[in-house]
XYZ file of N, CA, C and O in Angstrom:
356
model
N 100.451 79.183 67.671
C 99.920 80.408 68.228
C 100.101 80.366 69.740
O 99.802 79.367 70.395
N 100.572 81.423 70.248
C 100.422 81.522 71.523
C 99.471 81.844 72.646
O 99.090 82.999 72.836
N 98.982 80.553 73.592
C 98.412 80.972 74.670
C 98.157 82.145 75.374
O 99.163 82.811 75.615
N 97.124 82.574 75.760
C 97.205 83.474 77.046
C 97.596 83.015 78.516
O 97.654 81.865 78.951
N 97.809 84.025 79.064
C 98.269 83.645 80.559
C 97.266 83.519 81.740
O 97.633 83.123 82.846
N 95.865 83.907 81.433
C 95.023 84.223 82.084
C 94.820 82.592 83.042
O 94.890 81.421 82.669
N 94.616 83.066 84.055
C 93.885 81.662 85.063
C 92.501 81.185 84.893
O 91.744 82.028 84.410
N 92.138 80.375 85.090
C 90.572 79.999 84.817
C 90.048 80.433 86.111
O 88.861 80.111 86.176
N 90.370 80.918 86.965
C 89.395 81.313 88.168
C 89.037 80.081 89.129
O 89.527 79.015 89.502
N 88.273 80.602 89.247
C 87.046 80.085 89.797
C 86.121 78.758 89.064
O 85.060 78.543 89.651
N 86.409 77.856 87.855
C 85.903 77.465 87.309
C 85.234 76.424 88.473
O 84.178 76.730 89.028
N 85.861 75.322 88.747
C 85.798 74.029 89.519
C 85.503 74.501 90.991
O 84.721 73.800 91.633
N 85.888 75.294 91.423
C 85.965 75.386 92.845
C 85.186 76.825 93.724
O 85.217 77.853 93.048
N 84.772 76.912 94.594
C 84.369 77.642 95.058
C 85.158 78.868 95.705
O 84.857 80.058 95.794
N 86.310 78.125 96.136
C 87.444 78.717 96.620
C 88.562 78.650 95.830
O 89.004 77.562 95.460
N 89.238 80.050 95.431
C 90.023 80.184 94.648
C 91.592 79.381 95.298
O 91.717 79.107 96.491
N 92.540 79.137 94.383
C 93.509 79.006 94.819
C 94.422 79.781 95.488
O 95.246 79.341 96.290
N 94.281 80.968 95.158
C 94.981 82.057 95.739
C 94.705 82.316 97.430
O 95.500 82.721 98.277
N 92.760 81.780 97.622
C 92.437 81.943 98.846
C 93.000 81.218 99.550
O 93.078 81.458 100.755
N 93.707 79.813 98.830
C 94.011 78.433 100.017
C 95.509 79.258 100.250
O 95.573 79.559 101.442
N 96.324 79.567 99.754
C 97.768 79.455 99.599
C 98.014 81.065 101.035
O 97.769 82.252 100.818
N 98.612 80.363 102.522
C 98.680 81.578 103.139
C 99.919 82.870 102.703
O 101.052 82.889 102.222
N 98.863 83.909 103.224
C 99.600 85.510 102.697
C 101.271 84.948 102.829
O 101.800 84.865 101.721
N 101.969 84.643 103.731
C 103.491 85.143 103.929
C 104.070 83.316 103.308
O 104.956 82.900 104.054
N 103.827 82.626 102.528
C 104.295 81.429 102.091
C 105.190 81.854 101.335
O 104.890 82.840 100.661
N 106.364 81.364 101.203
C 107.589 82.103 100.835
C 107.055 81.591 99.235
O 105.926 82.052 99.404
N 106.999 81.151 98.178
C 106.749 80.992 96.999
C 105.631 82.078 96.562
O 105.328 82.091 95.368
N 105.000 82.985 97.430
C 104.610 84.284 97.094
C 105.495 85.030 96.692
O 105.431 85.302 95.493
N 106.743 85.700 97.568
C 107.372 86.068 97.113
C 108.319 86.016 95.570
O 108.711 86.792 94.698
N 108.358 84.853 95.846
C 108.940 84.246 94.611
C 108.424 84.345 93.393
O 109.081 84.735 92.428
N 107.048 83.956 93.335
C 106.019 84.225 92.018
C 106.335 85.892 91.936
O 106.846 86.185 90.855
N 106.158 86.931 92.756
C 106.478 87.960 92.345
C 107.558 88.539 91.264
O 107.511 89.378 90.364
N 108.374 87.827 91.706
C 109.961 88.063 91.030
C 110.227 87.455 89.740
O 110.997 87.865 88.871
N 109.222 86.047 89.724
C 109.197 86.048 88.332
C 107.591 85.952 87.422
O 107.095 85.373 86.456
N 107.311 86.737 88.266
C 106.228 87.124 87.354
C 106.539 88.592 86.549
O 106.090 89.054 85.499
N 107.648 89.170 87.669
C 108.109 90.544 86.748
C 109.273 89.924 85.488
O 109.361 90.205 84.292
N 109.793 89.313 86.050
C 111.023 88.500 84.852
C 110.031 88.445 83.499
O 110.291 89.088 82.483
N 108.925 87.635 83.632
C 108.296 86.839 82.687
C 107.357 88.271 82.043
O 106.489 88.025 81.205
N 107.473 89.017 82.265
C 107.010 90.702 82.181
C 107.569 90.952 80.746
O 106.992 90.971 79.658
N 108.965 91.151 81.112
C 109.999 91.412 80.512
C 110.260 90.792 78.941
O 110.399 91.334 77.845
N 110.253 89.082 79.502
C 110.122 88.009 78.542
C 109.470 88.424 77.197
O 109.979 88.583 76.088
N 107.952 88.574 77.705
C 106.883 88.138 77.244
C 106.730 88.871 75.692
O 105.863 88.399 74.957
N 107.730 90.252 75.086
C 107.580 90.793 74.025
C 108.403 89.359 73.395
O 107.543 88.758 72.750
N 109.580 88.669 73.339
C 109.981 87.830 72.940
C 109.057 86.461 72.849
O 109.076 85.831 71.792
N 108.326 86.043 73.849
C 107.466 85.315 73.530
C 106.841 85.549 72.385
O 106.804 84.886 71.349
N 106.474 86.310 72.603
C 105.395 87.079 71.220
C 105.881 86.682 69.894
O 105.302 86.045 69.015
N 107.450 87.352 69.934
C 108.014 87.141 68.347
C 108.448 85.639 67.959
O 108.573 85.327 66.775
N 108.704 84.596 69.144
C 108.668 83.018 68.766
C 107.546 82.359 68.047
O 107.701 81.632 67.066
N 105.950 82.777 68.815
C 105.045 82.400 68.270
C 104.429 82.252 66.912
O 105.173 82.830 66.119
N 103.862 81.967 66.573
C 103.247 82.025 65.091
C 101.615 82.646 65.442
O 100.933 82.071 66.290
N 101.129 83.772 64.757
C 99.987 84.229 64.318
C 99.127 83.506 64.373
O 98.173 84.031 64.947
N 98.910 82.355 64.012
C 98.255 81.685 63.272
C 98.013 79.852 64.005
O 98.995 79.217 64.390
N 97.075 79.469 64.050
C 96.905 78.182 64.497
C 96.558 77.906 65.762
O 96.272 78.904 66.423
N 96.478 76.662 66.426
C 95.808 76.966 67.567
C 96.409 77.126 69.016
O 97.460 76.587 69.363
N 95.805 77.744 69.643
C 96.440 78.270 70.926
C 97.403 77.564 71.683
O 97.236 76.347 71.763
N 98.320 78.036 72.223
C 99.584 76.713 73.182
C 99.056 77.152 74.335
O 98.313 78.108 74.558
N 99.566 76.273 75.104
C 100.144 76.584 76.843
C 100.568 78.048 76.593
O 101.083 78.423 75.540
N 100.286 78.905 77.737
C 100.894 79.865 77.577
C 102.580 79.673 78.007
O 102.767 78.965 78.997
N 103.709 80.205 77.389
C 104.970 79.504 78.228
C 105.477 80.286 79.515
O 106.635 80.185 79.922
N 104.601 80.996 80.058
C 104.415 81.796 81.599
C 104.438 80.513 82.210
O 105.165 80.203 83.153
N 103.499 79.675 81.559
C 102.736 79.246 83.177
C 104.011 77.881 82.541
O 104.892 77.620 83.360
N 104.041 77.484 81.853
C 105.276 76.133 81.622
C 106.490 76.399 82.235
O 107.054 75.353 82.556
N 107.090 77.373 82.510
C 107.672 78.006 83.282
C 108.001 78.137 84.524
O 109.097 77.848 85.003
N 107.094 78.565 85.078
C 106.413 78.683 86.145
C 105.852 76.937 87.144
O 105.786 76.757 88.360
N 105.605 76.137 86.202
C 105.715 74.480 86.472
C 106.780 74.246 86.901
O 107.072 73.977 88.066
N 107.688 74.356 85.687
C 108.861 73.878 85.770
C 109.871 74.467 87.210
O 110.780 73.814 87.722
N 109.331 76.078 87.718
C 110.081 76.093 88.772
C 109.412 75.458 90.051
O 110.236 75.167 90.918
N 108.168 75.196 90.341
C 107.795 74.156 90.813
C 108.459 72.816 91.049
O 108.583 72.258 92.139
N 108.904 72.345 89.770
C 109.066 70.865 89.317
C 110.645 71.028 90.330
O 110.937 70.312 91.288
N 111.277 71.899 89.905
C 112.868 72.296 90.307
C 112.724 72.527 92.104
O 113.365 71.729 92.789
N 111.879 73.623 92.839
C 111.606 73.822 93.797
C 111.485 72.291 94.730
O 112.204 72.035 95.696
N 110.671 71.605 94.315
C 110.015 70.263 94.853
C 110.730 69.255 94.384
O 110.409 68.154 94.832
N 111.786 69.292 93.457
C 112.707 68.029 93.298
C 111.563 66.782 92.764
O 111.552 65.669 93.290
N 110.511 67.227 91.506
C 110.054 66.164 91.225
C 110.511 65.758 90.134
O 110.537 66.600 89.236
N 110.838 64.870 89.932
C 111.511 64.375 88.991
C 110.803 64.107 87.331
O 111.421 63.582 86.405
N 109.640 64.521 87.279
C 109.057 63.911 85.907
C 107.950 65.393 85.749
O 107.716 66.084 86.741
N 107.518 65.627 84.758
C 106.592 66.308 84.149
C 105.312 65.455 84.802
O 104.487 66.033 85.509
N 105.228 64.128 84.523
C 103.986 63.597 84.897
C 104.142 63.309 86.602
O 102.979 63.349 87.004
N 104.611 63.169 87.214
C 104.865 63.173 88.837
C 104.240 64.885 89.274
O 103.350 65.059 90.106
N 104.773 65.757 88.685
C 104.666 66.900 88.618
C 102.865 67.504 88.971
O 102.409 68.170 89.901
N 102.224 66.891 87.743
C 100.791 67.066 87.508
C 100.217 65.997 89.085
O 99.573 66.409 90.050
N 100.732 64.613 88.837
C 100.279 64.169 90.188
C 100.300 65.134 91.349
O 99.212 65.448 91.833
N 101.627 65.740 91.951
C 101.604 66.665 92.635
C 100.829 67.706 92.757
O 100.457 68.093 93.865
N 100.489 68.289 91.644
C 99.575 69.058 91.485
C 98.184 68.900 91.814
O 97.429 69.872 91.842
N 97.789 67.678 92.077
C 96.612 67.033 92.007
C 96.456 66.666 93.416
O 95.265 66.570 93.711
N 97.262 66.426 94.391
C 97.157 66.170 95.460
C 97.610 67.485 96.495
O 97.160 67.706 97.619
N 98.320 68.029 95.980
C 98.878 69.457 96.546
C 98.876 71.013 95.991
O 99.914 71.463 95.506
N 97.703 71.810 96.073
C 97.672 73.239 95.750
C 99.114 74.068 95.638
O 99.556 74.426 94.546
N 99.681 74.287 96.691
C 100.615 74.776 96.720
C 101.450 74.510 95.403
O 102.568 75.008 95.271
């Protein structure tokens, strides 16, 4: 079954991520462009999934890692999450 795309907010933090990341950081732009791509996608997502069972990753946001992972030249899925862990952006 497929994930939603929704963000958790605000769960952990007081300050959203969106608040840390400044207005003109060029990977704004970028999320734009494929957040409309992944727009597009997303009826096909739909028809890969199965009805039934329990929720995935949504594959927006796996996606969306992965151009991270590509952007930043990290070499591993798990380096990746480290990064993530030490760096918002």
């Amino acid at each position: 079954m497929r994930g939603g795309d929704a963000g958790s907010g605000e769960l952990f933090s007081y300050v959203s991520c969106e608040a840390r990341v400044p207005s003109d950081h060029p990977l704004r732009g970028i999320r734009a462009i494929v957040d409309e791509a992944l727009e597009v996608l997303s009826p096909r997502f739909d028809e890969l999934y199965s009805r039934i069972g329990r929720p995935s990753i949504a594959p927006e946001k796996l996606l969306r890692a992965l151009l991270l992972q590509a952007f930043y030249s990290i070499r591993s899925e798990r380096q990746l999450m480290e990064q993530l862990d030490y760096n918002l952006l």
